[in-house]
Coordinates of C-alpha atoms in Angstrom, one line a residue:
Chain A
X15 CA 37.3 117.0 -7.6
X16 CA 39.8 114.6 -5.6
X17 CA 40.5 117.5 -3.5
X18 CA 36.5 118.0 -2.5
X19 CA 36.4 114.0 -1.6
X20 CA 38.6 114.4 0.9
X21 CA 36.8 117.2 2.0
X22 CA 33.4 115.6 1.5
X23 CA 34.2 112.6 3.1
X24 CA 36.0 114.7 6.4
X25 CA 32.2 116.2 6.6
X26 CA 30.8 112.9 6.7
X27 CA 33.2 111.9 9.5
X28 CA 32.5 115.4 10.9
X29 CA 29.2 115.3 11.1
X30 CA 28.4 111.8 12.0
X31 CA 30.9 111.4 14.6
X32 CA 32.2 108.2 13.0
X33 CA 34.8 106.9 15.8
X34 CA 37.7 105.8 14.4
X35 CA 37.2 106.1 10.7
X36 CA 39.6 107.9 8.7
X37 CA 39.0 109.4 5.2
X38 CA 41.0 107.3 3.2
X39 CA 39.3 104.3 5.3
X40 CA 35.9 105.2 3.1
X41 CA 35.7 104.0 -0.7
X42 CA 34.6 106.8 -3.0
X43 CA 32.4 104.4 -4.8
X44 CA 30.9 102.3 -1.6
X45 CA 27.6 102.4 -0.9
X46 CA 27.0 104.4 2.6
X47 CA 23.8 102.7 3.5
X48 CA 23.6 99.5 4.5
X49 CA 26.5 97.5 3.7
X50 CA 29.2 100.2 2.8
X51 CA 29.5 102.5 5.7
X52 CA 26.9 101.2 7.0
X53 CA 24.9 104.3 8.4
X54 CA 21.1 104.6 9.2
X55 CA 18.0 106.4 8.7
X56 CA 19.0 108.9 11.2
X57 CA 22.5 109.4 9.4
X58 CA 20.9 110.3 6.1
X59 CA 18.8 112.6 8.3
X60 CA 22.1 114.4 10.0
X61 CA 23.8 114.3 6.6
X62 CA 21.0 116.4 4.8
X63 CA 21.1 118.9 7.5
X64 CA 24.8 119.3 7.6
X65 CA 25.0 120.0 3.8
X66 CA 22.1 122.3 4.0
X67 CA 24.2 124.2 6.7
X68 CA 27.9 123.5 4.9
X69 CA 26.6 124.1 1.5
X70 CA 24.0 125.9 1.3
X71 CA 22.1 122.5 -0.6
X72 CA 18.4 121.6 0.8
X73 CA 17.4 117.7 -0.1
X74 CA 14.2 116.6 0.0
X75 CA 13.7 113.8 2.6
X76 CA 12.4 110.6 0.4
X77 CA 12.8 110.6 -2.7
X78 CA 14.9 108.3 -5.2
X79 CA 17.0 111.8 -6.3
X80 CA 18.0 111.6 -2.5
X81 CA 18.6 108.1 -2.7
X82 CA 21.4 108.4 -5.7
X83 CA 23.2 111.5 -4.0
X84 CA 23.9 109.6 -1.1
X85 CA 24.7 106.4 -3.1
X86 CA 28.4 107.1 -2.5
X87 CA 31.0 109.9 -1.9
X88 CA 31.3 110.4 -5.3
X89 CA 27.8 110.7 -6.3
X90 CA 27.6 113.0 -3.1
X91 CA 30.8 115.0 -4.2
X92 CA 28.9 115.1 -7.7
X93 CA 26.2 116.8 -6.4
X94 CA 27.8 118.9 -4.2
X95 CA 30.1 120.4 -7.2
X96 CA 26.7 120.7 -9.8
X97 CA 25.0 122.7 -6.8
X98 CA 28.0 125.2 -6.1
X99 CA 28.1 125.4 -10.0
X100 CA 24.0 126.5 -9.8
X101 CA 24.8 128.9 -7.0
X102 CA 27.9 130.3 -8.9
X103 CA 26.2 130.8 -12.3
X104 CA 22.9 131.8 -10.6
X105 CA 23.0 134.0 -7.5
X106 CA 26.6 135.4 -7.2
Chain B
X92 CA 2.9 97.1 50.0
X93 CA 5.8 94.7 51.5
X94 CA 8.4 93.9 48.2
X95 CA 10.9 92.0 49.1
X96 CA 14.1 92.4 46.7
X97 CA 17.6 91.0 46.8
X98 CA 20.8 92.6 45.3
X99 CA 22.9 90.3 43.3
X100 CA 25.4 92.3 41.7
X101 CA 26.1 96.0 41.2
X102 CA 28.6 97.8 38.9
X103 CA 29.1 101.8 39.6
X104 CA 31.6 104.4 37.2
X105 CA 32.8 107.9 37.5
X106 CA 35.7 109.7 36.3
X107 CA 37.4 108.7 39.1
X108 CA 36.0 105.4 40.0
X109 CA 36.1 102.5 38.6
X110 CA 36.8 99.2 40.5
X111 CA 34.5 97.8 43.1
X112 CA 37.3 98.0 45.3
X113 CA 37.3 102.0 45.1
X114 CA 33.5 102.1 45.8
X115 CA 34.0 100.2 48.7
X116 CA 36.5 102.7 49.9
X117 CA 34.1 105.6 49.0
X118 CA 31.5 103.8 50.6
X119 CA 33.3 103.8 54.0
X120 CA 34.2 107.4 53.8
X121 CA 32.8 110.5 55.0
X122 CA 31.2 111.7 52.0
X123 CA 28.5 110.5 49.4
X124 CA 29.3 112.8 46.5
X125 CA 31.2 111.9 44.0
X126 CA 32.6 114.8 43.6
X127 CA 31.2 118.0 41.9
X128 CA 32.1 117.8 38.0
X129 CA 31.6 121.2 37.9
X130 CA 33.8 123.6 34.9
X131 CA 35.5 120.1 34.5
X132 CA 36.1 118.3 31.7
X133 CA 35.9 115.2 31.5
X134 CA 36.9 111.9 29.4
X135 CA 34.3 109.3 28.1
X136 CA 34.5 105.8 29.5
X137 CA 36.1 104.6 26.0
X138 CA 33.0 101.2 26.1
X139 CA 35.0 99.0 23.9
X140 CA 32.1 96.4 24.2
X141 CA 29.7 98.6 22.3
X142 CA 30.3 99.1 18.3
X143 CA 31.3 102.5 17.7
X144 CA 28.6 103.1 15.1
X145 CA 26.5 102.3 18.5
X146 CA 28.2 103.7 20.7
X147 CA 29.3 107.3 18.7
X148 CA 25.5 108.1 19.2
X149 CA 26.2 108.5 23.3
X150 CA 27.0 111.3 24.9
X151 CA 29.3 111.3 28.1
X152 CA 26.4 110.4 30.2
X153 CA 25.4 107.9 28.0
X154 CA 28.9 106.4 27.3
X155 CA 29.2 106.2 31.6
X156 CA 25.6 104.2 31.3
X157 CA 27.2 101.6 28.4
X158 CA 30.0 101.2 30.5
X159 CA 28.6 99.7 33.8
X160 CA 25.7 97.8 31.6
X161 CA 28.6 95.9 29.3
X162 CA 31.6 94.8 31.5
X163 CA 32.1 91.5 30.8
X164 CA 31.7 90.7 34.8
X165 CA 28.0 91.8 34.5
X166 CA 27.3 89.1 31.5
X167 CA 23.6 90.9 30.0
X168 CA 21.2 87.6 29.6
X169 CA 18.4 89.7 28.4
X170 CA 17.2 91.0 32.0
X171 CA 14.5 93.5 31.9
X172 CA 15.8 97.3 32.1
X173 CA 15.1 100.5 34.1
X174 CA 16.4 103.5 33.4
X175 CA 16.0 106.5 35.9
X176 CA 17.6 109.4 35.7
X177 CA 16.6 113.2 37.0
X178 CA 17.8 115.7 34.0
X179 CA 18.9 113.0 32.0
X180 CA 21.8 114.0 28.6
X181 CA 20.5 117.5 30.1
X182 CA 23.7 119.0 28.5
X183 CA 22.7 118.0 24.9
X184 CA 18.8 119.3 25.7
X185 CA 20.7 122.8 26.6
X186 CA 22.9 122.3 23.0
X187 CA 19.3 121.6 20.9
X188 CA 18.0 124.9 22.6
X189 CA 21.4 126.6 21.4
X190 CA 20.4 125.5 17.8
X191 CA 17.2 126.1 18.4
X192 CA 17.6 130.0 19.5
X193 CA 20.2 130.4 16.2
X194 CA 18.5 128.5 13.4
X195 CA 15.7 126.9 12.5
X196 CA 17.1 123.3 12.3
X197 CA 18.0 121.2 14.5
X198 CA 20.4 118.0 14.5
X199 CA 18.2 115.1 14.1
X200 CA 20.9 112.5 16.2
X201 CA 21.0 114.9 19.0
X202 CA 17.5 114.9 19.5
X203 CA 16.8 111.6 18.9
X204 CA 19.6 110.8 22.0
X205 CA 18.2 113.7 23.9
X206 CA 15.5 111.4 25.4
X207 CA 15.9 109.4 28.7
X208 CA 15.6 105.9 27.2
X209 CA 18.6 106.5 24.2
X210 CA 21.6 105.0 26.2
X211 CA 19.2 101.7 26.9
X212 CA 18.4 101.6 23.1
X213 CA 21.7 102.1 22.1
X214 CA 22.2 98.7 24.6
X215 CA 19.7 96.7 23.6
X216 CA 20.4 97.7 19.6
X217 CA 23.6 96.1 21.0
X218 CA 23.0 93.3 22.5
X219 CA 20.4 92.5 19.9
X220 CA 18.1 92.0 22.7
X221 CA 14.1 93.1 23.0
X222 CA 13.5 92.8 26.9
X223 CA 11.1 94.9 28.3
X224 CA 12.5 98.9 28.6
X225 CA 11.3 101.4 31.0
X226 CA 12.7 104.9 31.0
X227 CA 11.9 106.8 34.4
X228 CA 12.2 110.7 34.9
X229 CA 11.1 111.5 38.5
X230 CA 12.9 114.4 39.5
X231 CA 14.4 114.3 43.0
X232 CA 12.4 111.1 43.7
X233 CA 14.2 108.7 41.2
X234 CA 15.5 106.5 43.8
X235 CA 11.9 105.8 45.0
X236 CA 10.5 105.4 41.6
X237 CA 13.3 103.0 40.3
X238 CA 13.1 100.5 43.4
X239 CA 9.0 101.0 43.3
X240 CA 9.1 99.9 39.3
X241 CA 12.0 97.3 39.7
X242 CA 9.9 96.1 42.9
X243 CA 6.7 95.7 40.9
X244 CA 8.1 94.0 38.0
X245 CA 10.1 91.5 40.5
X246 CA 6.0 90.9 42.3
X247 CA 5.3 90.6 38.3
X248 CA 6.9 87.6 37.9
X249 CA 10.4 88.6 36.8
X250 CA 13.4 86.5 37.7
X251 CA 16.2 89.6 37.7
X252 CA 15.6 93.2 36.8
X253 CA 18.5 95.3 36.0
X254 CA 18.1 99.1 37.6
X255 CA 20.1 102.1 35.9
X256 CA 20.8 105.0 37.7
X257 CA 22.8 107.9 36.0
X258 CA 23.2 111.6 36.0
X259 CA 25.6 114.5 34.4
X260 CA 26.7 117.3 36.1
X261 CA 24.7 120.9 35.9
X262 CA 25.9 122.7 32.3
X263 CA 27.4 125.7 33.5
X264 CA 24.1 127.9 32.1
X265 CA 22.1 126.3 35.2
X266 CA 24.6 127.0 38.1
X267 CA 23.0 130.3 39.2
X268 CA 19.7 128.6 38.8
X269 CA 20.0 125.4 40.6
X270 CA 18.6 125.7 44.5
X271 CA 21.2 124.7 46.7
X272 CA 19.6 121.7 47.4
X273 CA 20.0 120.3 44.0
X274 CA 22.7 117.7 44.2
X275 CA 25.8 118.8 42.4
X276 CA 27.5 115.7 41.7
X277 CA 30.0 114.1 38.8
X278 CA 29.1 111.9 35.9
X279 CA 28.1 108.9 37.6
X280 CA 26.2 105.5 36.3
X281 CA 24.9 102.9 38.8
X282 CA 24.2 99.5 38.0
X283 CA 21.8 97.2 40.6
X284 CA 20.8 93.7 39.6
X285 CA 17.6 92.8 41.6
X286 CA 15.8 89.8 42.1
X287 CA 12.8 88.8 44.2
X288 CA 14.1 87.5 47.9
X289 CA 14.4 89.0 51.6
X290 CA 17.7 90.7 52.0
X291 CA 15.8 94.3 51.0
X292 CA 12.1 95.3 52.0
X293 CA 10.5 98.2 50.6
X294 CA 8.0 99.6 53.4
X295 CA 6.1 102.7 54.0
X296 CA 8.0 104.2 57.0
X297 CA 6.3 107.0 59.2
X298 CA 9.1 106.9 61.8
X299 CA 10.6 110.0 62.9
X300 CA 13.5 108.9 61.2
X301 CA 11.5 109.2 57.9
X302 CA 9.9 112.0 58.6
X303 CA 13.4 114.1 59.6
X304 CA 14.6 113.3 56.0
X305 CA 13.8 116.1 54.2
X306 CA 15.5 115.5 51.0
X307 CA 15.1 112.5 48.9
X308 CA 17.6 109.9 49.0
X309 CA 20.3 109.9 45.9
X310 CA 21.4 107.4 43.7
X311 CA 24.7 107.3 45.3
X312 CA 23.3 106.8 48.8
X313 CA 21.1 104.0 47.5
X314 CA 24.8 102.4 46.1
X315 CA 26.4 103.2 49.6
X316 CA 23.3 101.3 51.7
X317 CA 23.8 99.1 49.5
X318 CA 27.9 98.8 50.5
X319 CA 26.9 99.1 54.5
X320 CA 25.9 95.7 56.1
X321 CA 25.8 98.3 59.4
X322 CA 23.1 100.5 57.9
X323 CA 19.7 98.8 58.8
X324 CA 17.2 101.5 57.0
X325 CA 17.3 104.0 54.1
X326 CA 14.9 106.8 53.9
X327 CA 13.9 107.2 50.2
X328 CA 11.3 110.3 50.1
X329 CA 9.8 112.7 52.1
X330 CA 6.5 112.2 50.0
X331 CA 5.9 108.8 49.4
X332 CA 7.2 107.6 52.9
X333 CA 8.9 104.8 51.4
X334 CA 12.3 103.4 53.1
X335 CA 14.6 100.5 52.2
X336 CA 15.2 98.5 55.1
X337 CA 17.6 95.9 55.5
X338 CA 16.7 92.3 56.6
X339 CA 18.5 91.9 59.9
X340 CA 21.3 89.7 60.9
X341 CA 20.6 86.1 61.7
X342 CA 17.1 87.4 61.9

């Protein structure tokens, strides 16, 4: 689980181009909206298309399920490792 | 139409120039381009004045844009804003095609920066300012277009209008494409702070002079009139007739 915050939180940087932020820089439990990391609408927007191409996950755009996976890292890293669980048990 | 304009300050940036004293230079010299770009890769003006989670959104051509609209000499007081630019963040239109032809999904931040008016958002998002925008795309005839709008807006009533000019080089995936005539130039972002007066007139032109000029003037011979107090006229287009003509000495 530590291990995939790192890794979850080097996607966010990844994928958002955040300039200058490095991973221990972001608070596993901070908000990312608003006051936290303080990304926008069209972050959430590049976030849910990156995990659907990183992980496979599809999101739906507004609802409040959305809202708590991106409420921090680790509710994001949460999801991520109950999804890969789903696949595992139920494709592979 | 007679529009009188005067230039009060300018600020200009490619890779390889970025004082006014190294425009003058290139102004005096033999040749307008500013170099090709071409197969070159180049580094981002770093725009320190612009928040990164602003400025991350930007893309080279963008960054060059930021760059001449925030140095500190140029001091933004909420001035009206035109943007004109021919292809625009062409290179990042070419990427969304790329994702396009490969998947089904495309990255919503590169398409919503894709757009000719995203660097002067990014500014104004800034600056926390809400002057009036306008985002011009007139192919060859940009130059034309940009002092016709800034022009108009000046006869409007406006005190100072500040006129963007900015282009990126070809992506390689054009080069076979492009006509020769297409300017092949470097990154470049031009900065022109207008006001009403007499130093410039705007006037149809039928002179031979006019008429010779077969290609539309560019961006970076608008900057270099600008830099000649020798050069007394500037063709800007074959199709609208238009020149920029000089108020003469003493006159």
């Amino acid at each position: 689980m530590l291990e995939l915050i790192q890794e979850v939180k080097a996607f966010i940087i990844e994928t958002l181009d955040l300039e200058d932020v490095m991973p221990a820089d972001i608070d596993d439990d901070a908000p990312l909206f608003g006051d936290g990391l303080g990304l926008d609408s069209i972050d959430s927007l590049e976030l849910g298309v990156g995990l659907q191409k990183r992980y496979g996950l599809k999101l739906s755009a507004e609802t409040e399920e959305t809202r708590q996976i991106f409420a921090s890292v680790r509710a994001l890293t949460e999801y991520i490792v109950a999804h890969r669980a789903n696949l595992a048990s139920g494709q592979r | 139409m007679m529009s009188g304009i005067n230039l009060h300050r300018w600020s200009a940036w490619t890779p390889d120039r970025e004082t006014p004293e190294t425009w003058r230079d290139w102004a005096r010299g033999a040749s307008v381009n500013a170099g090709t770009g071409r197969g070159t890769e180049r580094e981002p003006p770093p725009v320190k004045a612009i928040p990164p989670l602003l400025r991350r959104r930007a893309g080279l051509l963008g960054r060059a844009m930021l760059q001449v609209l925030s140095r500190p000499e140029m001091a933004y007081a909420g001035e009206p804003l035109i943007f004109c630019s021919r292809l625009g963040e062409f290179s990042r239109v070419l990427a969304l095609q790329k994702e396009l032809a490969q998947s089904d999904t495309l990255s919503p931040q590169l398409f919503s920066m894709s757009v000719h008016n995203a660097a002067g958002g990014l500014f104004m998002m800034a600056q926390k300012a809400n002057a009036p925008l306008t985002a011009l795309s007139a192919g060859a005839e940009a130059v034309s277009a940009g002092l016709t709008e800034a022009a108009i807006q000046l006869a409007d009533g406006a005190e100072k209008i500040w006129l963007v000019y900015g282009e990126e080089p070809l992506p390689e995936a054009w080069w076979e494409l492009a006509a020769s005539s297409d300017e092949q130039t470097d990154y470049f972002a031009l900065l022109f702070e207008l006001g009403p007066g007499d130093e410039f007139t705007l006037v149809p032109d039928a002179s031979a002079e006019a008429a010779k000029a077969t290609l539309p003037a560019s961006p970076l011979e608008l900057l270099r009139f600008f830099l000649s107090p020798e050069a007394s006229s500037l063709p800007l287009s074959s199709r609208s007739h238009l020149s920029l003509q000089r108020k003469a000495a003493g006159a």
